[in-house]
Tab-separated table of C-alpha atoms and ligand atoms in Angstrom:
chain	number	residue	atom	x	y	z
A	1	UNK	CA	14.099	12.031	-12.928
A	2	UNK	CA	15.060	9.932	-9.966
A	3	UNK	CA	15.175	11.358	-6.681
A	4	UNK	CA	18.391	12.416	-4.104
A	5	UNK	CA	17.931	9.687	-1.310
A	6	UNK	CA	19.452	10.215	1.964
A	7	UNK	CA	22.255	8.548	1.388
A	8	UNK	CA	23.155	11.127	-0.523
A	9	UNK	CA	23.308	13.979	1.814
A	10	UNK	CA	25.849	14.938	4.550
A	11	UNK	CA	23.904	14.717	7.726
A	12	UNK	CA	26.657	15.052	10.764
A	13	UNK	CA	25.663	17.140	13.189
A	14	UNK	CA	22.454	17.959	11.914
A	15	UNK	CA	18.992	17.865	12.232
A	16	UNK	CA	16.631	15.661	9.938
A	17	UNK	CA	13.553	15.793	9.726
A	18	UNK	CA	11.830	12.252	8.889
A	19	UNK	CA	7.920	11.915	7.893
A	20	UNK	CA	7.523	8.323	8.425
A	21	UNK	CA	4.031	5.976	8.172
A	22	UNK	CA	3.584	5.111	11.487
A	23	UNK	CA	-0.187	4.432	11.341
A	24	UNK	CA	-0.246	1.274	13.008
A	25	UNK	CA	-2.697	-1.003	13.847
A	26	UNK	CA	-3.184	-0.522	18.154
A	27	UNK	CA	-5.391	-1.728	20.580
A	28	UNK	CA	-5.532	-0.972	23.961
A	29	UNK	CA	-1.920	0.830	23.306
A	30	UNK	CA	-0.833	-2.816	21.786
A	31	UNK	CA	0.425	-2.741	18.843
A	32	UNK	CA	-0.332	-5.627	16.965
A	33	UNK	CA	1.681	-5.131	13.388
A	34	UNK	CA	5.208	-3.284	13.629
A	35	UNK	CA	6.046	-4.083	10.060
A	36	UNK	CA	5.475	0.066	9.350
A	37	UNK	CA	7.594	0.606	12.018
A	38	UNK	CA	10.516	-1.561	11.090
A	39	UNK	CA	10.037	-0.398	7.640
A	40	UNK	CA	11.789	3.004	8.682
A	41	UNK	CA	14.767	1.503	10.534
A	42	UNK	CA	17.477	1.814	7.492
A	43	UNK	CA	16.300	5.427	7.086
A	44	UNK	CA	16.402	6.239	10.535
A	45	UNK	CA	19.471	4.384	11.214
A	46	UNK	CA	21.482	5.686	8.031
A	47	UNK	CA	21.003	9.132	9.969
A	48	UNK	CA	21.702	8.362	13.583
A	49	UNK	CA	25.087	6.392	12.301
A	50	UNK	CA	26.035	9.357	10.353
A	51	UNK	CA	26.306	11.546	13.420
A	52	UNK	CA	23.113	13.220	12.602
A	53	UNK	CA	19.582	13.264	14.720
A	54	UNK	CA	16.504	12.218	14.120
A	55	UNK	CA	13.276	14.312	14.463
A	56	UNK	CA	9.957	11.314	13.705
A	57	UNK	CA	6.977	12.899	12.341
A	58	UNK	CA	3.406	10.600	11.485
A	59	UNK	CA	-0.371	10.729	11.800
A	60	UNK	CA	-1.985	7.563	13.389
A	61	UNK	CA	-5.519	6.813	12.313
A	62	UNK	CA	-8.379	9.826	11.987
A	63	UNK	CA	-8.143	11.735	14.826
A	64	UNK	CA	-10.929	14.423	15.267
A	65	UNK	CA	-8.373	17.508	14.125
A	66	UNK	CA	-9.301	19.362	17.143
A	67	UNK	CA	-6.357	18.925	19.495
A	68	UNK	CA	-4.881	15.305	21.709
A	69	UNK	CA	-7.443	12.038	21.522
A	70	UNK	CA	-5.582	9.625	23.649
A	71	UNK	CA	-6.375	6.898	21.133
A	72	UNK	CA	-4.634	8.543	18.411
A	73	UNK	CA	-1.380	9.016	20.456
A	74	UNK	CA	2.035	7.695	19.154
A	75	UNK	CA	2.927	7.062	22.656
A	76	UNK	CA	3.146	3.494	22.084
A	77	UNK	CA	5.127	4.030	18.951
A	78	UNK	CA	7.746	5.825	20.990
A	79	UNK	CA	8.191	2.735	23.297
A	80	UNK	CA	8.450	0.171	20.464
A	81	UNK	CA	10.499	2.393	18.121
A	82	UNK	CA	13.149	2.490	21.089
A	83	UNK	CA	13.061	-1.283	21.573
A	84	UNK	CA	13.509	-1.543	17.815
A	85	UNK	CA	16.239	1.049	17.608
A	86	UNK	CA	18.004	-0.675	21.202
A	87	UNK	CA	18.135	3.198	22.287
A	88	UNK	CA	16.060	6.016	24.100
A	89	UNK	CA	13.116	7.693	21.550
A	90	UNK	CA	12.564	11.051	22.982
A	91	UNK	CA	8.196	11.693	23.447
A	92	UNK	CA	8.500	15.347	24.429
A	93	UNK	CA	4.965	16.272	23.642
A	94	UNK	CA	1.562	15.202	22.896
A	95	UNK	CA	0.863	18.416	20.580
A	96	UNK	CA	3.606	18.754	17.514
A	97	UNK	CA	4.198	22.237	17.468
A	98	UNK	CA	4.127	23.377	20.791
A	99	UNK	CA	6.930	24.771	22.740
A	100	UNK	CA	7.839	21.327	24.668
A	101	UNK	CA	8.315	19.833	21.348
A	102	UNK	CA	10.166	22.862	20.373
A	103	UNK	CA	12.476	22.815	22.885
A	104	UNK	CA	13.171	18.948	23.018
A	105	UNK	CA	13.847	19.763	18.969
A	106	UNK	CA	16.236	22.639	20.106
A	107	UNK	CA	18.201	20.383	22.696
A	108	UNK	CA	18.862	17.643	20.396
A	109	UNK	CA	22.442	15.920	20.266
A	110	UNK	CA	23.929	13.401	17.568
A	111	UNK	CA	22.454	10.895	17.837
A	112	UNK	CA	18.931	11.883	19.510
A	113	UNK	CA	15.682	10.698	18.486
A	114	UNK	CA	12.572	12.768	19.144
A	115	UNK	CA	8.994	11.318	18.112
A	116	UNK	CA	6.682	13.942	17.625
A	117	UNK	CA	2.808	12.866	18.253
A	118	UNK	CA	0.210	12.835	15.935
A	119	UNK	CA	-0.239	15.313	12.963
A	120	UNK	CA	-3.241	14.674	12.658
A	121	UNK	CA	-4.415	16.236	16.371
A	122	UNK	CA	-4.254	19.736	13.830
A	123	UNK	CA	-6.896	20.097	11.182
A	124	UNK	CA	-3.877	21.916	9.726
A	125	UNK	CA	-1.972	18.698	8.707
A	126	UNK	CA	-4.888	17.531	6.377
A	127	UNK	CA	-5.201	20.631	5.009
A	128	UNK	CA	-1.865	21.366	3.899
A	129	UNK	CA	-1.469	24.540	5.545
A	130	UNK	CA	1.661	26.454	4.744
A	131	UNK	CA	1.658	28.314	8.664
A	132	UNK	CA	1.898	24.488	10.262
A	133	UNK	CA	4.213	23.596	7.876
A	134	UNK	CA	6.475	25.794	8.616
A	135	UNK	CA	6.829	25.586	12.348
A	136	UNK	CA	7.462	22.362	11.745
A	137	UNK	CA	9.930	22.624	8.563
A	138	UNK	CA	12.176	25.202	10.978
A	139	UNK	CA	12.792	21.928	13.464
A	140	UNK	CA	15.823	20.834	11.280
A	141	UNK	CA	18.514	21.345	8.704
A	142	UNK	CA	16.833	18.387	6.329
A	143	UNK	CA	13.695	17.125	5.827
A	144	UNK	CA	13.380	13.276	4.209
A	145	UNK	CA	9.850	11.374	2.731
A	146	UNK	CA	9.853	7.885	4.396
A	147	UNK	CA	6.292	7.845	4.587
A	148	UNK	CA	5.220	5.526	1.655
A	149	UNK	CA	1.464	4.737	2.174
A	150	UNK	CA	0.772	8.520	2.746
A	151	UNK	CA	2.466	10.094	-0.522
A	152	UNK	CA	-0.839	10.267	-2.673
A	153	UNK	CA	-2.044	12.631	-0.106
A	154	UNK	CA	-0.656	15.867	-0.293
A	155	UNK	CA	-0.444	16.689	3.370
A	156	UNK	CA	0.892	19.613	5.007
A	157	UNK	CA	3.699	17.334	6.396
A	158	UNK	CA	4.354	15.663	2.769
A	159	UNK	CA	3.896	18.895	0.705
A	160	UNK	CA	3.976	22.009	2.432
A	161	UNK	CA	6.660	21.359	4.891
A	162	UNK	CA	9.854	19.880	2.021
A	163	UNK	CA	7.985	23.492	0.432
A	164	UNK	CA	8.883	25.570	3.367
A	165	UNK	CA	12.397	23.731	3.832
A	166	UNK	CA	13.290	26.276	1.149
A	167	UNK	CA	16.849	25.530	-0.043
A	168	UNK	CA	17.864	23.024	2.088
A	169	UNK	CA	17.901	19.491	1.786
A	170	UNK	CA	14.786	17.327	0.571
A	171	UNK	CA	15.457	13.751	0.478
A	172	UNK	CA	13.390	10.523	-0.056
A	173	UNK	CA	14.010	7.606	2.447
A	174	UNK	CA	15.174	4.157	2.045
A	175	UNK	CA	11.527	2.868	1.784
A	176	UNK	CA	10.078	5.417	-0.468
A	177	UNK	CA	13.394	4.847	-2.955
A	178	UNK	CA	12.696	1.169	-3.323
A	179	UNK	CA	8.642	1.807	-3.978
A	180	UNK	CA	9.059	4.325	-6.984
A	181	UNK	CA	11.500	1.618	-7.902
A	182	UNK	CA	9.518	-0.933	-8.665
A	183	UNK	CA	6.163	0.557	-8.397
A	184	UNK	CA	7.050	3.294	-11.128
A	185	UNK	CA	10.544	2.333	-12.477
A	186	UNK	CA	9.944	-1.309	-13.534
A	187	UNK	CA	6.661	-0.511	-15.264
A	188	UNK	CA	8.831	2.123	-17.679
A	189	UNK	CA	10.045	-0.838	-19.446
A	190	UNK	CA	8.441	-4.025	-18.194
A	191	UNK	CA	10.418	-7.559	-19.179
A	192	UNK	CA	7.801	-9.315	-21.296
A	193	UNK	CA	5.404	-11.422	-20.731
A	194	UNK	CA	4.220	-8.801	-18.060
A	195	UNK	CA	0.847	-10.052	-16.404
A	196	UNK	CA	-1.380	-7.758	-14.330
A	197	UNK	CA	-3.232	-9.847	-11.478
A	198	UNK	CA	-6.125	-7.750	-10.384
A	199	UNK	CA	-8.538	-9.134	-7.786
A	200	UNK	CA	-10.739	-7.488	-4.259
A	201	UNK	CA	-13.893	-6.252	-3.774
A	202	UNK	CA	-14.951	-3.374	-6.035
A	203	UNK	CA	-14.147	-2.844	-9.866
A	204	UNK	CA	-14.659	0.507	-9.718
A	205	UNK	CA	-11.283	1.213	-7.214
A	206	UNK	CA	-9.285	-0.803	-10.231
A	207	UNK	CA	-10.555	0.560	-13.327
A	208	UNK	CA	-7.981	3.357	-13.772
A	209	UNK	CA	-5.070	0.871	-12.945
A	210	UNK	CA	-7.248	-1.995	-15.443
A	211	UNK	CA	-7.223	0.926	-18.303
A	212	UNK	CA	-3.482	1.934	-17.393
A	213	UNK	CA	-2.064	-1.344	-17.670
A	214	UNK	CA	-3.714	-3.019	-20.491
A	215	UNK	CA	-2.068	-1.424	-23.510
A	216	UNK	CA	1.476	-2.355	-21.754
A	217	UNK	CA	0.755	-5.838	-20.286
A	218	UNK	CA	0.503	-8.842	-21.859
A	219	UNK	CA	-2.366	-10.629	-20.049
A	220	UNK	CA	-4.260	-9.009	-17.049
A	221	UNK	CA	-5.751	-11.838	-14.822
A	222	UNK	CA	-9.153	-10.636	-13.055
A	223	UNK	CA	-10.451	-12.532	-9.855
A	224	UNK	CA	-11.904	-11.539	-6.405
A	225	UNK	CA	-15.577	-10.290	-6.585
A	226	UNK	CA	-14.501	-7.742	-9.402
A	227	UNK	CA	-14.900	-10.662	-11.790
A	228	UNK	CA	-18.777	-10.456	-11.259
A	229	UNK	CA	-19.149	-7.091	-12.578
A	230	UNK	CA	-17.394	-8.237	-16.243
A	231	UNK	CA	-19.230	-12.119	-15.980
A	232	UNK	CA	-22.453	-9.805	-15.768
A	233	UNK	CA	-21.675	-7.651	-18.211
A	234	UNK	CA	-20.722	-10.128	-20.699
A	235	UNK	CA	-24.275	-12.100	-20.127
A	236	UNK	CA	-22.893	-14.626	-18.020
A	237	UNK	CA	-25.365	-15.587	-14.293
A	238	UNK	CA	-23.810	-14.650	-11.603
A	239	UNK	CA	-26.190	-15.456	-8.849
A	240	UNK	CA	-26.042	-13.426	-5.988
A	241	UNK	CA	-22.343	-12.534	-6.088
A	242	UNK	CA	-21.452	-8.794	-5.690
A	243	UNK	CA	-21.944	-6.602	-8.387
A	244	UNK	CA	-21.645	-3.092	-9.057
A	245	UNK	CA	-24.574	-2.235	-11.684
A	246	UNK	CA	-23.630	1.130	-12.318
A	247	UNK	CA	-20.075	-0.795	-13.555
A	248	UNK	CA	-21.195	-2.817	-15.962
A	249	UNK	CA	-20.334	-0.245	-19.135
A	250	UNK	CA	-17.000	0.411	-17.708
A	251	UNK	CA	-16.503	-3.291	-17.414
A	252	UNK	CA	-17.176	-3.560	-21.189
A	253	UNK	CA	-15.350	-0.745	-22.411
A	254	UNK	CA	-12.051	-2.589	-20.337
A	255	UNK	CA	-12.875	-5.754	-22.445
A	256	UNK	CA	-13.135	-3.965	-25.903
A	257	UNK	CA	-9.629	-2.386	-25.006
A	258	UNK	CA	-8.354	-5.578	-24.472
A	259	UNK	CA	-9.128	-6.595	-27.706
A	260	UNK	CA	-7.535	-3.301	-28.823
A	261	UNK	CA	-4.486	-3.639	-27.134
A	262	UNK	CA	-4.100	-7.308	-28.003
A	263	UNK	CA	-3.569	-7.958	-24.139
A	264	UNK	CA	-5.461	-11.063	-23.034
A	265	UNK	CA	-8.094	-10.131	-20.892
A	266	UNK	CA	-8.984	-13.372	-18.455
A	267	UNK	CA	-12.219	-13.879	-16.294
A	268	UNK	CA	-12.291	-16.289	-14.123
A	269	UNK	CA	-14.146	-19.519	-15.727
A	270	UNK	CA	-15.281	-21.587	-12.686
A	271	UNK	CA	-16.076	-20.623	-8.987
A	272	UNK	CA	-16.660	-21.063	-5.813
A	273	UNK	CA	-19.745	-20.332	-4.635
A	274	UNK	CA	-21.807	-20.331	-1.037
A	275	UNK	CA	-25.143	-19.442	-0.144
A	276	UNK	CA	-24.398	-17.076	2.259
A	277	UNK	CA	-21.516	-14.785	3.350
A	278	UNK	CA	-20.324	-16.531	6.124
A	279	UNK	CA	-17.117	-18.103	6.946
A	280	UNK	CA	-18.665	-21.096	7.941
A	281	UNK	CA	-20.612	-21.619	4.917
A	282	UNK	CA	-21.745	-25.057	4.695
A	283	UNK	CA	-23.682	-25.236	1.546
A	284	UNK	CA	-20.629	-25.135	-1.263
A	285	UNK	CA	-20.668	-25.541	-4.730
A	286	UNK	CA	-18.641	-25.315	-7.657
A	287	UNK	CA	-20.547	-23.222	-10.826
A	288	UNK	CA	-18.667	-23.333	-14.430
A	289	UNK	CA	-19.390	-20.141	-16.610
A	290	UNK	CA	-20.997	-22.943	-19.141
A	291	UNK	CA	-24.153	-23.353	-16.856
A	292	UNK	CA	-23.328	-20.139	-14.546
A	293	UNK	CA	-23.777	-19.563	-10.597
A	294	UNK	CA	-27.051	-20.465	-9.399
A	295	UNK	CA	-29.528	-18.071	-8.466
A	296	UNK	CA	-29.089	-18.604	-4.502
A	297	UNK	CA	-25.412	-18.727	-5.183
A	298	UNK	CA	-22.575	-16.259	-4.470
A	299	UNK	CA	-18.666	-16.312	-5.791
A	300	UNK	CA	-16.452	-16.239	-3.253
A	301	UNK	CA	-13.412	-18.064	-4.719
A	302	UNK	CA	-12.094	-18.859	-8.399
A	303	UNK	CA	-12.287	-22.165	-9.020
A	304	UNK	CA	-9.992	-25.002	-9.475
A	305	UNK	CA	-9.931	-24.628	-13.315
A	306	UNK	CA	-9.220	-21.318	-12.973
A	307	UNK	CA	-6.736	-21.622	-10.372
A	308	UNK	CA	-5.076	-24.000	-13.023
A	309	UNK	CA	-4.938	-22.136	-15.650
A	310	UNK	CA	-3.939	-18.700	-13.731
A	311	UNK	CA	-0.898	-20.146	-12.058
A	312	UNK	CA	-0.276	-21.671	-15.935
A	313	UNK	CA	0.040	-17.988	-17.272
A	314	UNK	CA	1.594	-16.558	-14.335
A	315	UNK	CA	4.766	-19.630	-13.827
A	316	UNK	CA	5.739	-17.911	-17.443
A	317	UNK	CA	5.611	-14.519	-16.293
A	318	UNK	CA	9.051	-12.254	-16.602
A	319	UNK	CA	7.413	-9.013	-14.618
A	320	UNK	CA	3.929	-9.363	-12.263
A	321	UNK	CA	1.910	-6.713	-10.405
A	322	UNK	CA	-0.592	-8.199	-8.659
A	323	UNK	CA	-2.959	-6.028	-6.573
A	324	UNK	CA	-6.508	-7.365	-4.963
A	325	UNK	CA	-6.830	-11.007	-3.745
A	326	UNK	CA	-8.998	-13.585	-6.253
A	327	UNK	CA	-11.603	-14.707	-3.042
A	328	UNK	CA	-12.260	-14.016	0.646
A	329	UNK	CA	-8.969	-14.978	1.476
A	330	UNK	CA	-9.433	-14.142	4.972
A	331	UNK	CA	-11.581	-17.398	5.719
A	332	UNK	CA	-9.997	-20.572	5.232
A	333	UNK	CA	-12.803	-22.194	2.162
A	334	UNK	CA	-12.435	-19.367	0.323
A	335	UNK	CA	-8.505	-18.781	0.575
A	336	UNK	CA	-7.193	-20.813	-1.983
A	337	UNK	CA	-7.739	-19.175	-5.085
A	338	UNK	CA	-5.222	-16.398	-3.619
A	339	UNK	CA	-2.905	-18.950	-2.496
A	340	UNK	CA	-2.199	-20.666	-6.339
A	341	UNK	CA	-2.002	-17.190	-7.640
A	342	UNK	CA	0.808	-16.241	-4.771
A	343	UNK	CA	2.372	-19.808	-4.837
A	344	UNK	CA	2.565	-19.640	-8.968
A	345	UNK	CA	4.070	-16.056	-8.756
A	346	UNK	CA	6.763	-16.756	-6.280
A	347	UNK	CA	7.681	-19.645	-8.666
A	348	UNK	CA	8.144	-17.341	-11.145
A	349	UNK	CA	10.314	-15.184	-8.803
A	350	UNK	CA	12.317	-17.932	-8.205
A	351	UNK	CA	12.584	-19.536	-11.334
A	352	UNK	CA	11.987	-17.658	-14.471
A	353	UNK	CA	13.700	-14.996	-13.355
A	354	UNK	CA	10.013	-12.445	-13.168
A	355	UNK	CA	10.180	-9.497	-10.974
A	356	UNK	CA	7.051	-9.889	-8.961
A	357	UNK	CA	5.033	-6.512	-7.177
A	358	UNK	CA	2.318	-6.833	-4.634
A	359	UNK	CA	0.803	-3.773	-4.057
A	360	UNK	CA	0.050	-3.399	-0.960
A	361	UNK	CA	-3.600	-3.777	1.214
A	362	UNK	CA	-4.947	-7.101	0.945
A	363	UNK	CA	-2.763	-8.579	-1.304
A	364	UNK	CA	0.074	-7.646	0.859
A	365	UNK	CA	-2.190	-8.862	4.154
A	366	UNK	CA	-2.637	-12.314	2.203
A	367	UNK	CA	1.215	-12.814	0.908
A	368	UNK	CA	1.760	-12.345	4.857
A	369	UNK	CA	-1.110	-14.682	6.179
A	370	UNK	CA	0.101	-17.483	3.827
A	371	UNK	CA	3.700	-16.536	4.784
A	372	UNK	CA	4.648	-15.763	1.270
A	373	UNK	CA	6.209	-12.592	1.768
A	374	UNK	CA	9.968	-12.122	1.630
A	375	UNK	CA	9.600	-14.472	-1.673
A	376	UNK	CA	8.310	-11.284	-4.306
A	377	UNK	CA	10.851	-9.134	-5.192
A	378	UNK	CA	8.796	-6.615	-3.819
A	379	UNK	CA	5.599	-6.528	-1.284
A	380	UNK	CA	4.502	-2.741	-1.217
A	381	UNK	CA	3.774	-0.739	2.361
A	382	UNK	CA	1.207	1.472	0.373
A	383	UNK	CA	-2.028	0.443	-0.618
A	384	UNK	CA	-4.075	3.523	-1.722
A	385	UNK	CA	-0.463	5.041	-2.827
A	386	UNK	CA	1.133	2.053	-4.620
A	387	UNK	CA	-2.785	1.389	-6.504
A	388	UNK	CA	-2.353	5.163	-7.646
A	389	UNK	CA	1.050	4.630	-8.860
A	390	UNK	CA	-0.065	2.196	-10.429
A	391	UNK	CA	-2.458	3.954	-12.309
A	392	UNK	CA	0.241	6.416	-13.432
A	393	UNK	CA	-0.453	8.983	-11.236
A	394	UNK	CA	2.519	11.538	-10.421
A	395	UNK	CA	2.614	12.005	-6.498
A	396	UNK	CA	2.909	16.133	-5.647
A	397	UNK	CA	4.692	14.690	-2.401
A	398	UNK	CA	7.740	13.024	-4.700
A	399	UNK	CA	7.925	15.959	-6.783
A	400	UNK	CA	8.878	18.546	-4.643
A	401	UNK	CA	12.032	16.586	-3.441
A	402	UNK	CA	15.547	17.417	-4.850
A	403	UNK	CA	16.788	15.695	-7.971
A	404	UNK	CA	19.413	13.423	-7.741
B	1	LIG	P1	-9.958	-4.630	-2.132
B	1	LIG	O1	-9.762	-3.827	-0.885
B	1	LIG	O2	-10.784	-3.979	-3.178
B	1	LIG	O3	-8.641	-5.181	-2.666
B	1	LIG	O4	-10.836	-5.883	-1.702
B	1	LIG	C1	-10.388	-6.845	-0.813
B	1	LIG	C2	-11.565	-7.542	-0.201
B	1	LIG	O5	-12.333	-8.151	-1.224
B	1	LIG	C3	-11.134	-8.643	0.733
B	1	LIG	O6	-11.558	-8.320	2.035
B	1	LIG	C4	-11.844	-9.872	0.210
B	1	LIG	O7	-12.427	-10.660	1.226
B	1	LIG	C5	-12.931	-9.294	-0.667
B	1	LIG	N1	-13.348	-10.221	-1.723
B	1	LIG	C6	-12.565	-10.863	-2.589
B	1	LIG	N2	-13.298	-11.679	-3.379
B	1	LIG	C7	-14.574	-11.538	-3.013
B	1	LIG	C8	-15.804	-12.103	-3.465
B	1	LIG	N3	-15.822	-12.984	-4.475
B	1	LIG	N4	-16.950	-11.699	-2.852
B	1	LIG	C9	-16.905	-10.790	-1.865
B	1	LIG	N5	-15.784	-10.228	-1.383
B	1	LIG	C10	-14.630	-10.583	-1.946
């Protein structure tokens, strides 16, 4: 069943209470990505020009639990937000619950914007505690899920507060609308040929998405140092790339589904390999599965061949989900695996008509280095949250929201 959004509720003159992701990256009380921030504007902004106010609530980071850490403020948040929003953001408190916040809640006019500070600074927030919860669910007349990357995690402020709303409104926001969308909603009935892109560091993280996805897709495409744990298991020498040992059954059980399903199941066949971690890796050479990666070798890229024949599969796609870069796309020599698999799937978004997902983390950190972004139908805010929905999990956060 879909959920009521906020634009569907009457907000004048009242109170809403917003749990937004404002766990930004800040340093030094910088911060140095507002693209979480900005993400909450329409939600924030559908309230405020509906003659209602708004009433922020976040963690940042992982505060101790034990009361205010100065590092883990939202101080900074408060300043930016306002610059973002061209108006004064209300900071009443450095504790969420106490009675300056409380009375700063209390005075509020249409309007108003109060941020509260961190969650997290109570032990009670991660534990989903129904006493916290409700302090904070008897700020307002509304309560509204913005907060994307935190709805696997059932939170007091993403469970146990829309619970102690009781009948009033609970809403999702703008942002959280447009994730189930395509995260959950186009995966009900995926236009065909769907390919799953799966790349990063550990096969283990994407097995339950890998097992998910196979019997509906129809080719998943594996890169990133993931690859090494099925090249292993299937015989082939990887040198010394990174391999989880304690995978390698899992890995084969994903390829004997594969044949199952009758979903093409593609390894990577050549790579890019260095002798050491490094960025500046001098010593670079080019292994095909034929011979395989040489016993002082590493993967750290696909190779060319692969590249080729990736972006091939992908240019024909009608639906991708891509989650997990196919190198170490964060230094240049090893970047350009990830690059032909974005470049190929934003041809397809442009012209074969594919609806194209990138869940969020490092894929989403690589469609921005290589300023690919705002050319995927949709780059997810969520990593941990959009891999779970992924996998098919149903988040307890989502579910206790009104129906629309
Ligand atoms: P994940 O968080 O599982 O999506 O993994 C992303 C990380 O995997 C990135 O930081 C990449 O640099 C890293 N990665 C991708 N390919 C490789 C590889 N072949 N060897 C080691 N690390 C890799």
């Amino acid at each position: 069943m879909p959920k009521k959004t906020i634009a569907a509720i009457d907000v004048k003159n009242k109170k809403v209470l917003i749990r937004v992701d404002f766990n930004v990256p800040i340093e030094d009380g910088i911060i140095s990505d507002d693209r979480r921030i900005k993400a909450a504007l329409p939600t924030i902004k559908s309230v405020l020009d509906r003659g209602g106010s708004a009433i922020l609530m976040s963690h940042l980071g992982r505060p101790e639990g034990k009361g205010f850490e100065a590092e883990y403020s939202l101080a900074p948040v408060a300043k930016r937000l306002s610059e973002l929003l061209g108006k004064p953001v209300a900071f009443p408190s450095n504790d969420c619950v106490d009675d300056k916040a409380a009375s700063a809640v209390k005075a509020m006019k249409p309007g108003d914007v109060v941020l509260l500070d961190n969650l997290r600074f109570h032990k009670a927030e991660k534990k989903g505690d129904p006493a916290f919860a409700s302090k904070l669910a008897a700020y307002a007349d509304a309560y509204v899920n913005d907060a994307f990357g935190t709805c696997h995690r059932p939170e007091a402020s993403m469970v146990a507060v829309p619970q102690a709303m009781g009948s009033k409104p609970k809403v999702v926001g703008f942002l959280v609308e447009k994730e189930i969308k395509y995260l959950d909603g186009v995966l009900a009935s995926p236009a065909k040929p769907f390919v799953v892109v799966l790349g990063g560091a550990k096969v283990s993280d994407k097995m339950p998405a890998i097992e998910r996805l196979l019997p509906m897709a129809s080719a998943v495409i594996v890169g990133g140092a993931m690859a090494y744990t099925f090249l292993k298991a299937k015989g082939i020498s990887v040198g010394k790339s990174r391999v989880e040992e304690d995978k390698l059954g899992e890995a084969l059980r994903a390829i004997e589904l594969a044949t199952k399903t009758g979903a093409a199941l593609h390894l990577p066949t050549d790579h890019i390999c260095a002798t050491e971690f490094n960025e500046n890796a001098t010593d670079i050479s080019i292994f095909s599965n034929e011979v395989g990666i040489g016993a002082t070798y590493m993967g750290l890229d696909i190779g060319p061949k692969t590249q080729a024949a990736y972006a091939d599969i992908l240019k024909k796609a009608k639906t991708v989900v891509w989650n997990g870069p196919m190198g170490v796309f964060e230094w240049p020599k090893f970047a350009g695996g990830t690059k032909a698999v974005a470049l190929a799937i934003v041809e397809a978004t442009a012209n074969n008509n594919c609806t194209s997902i990138v869940g969020g983390g490092d894929s989403a950190a690589a469609v921005e280095q290589f300023d690919l972004a705002d050319k995927f139908s949709h780059v997810s805010t969520g990593g941990g949250a959009s891999l779970e929905m992924l996998e098919g999990k149903k988040f307890e956060s989502v579910a206790v929201l009104d129906e629309a």
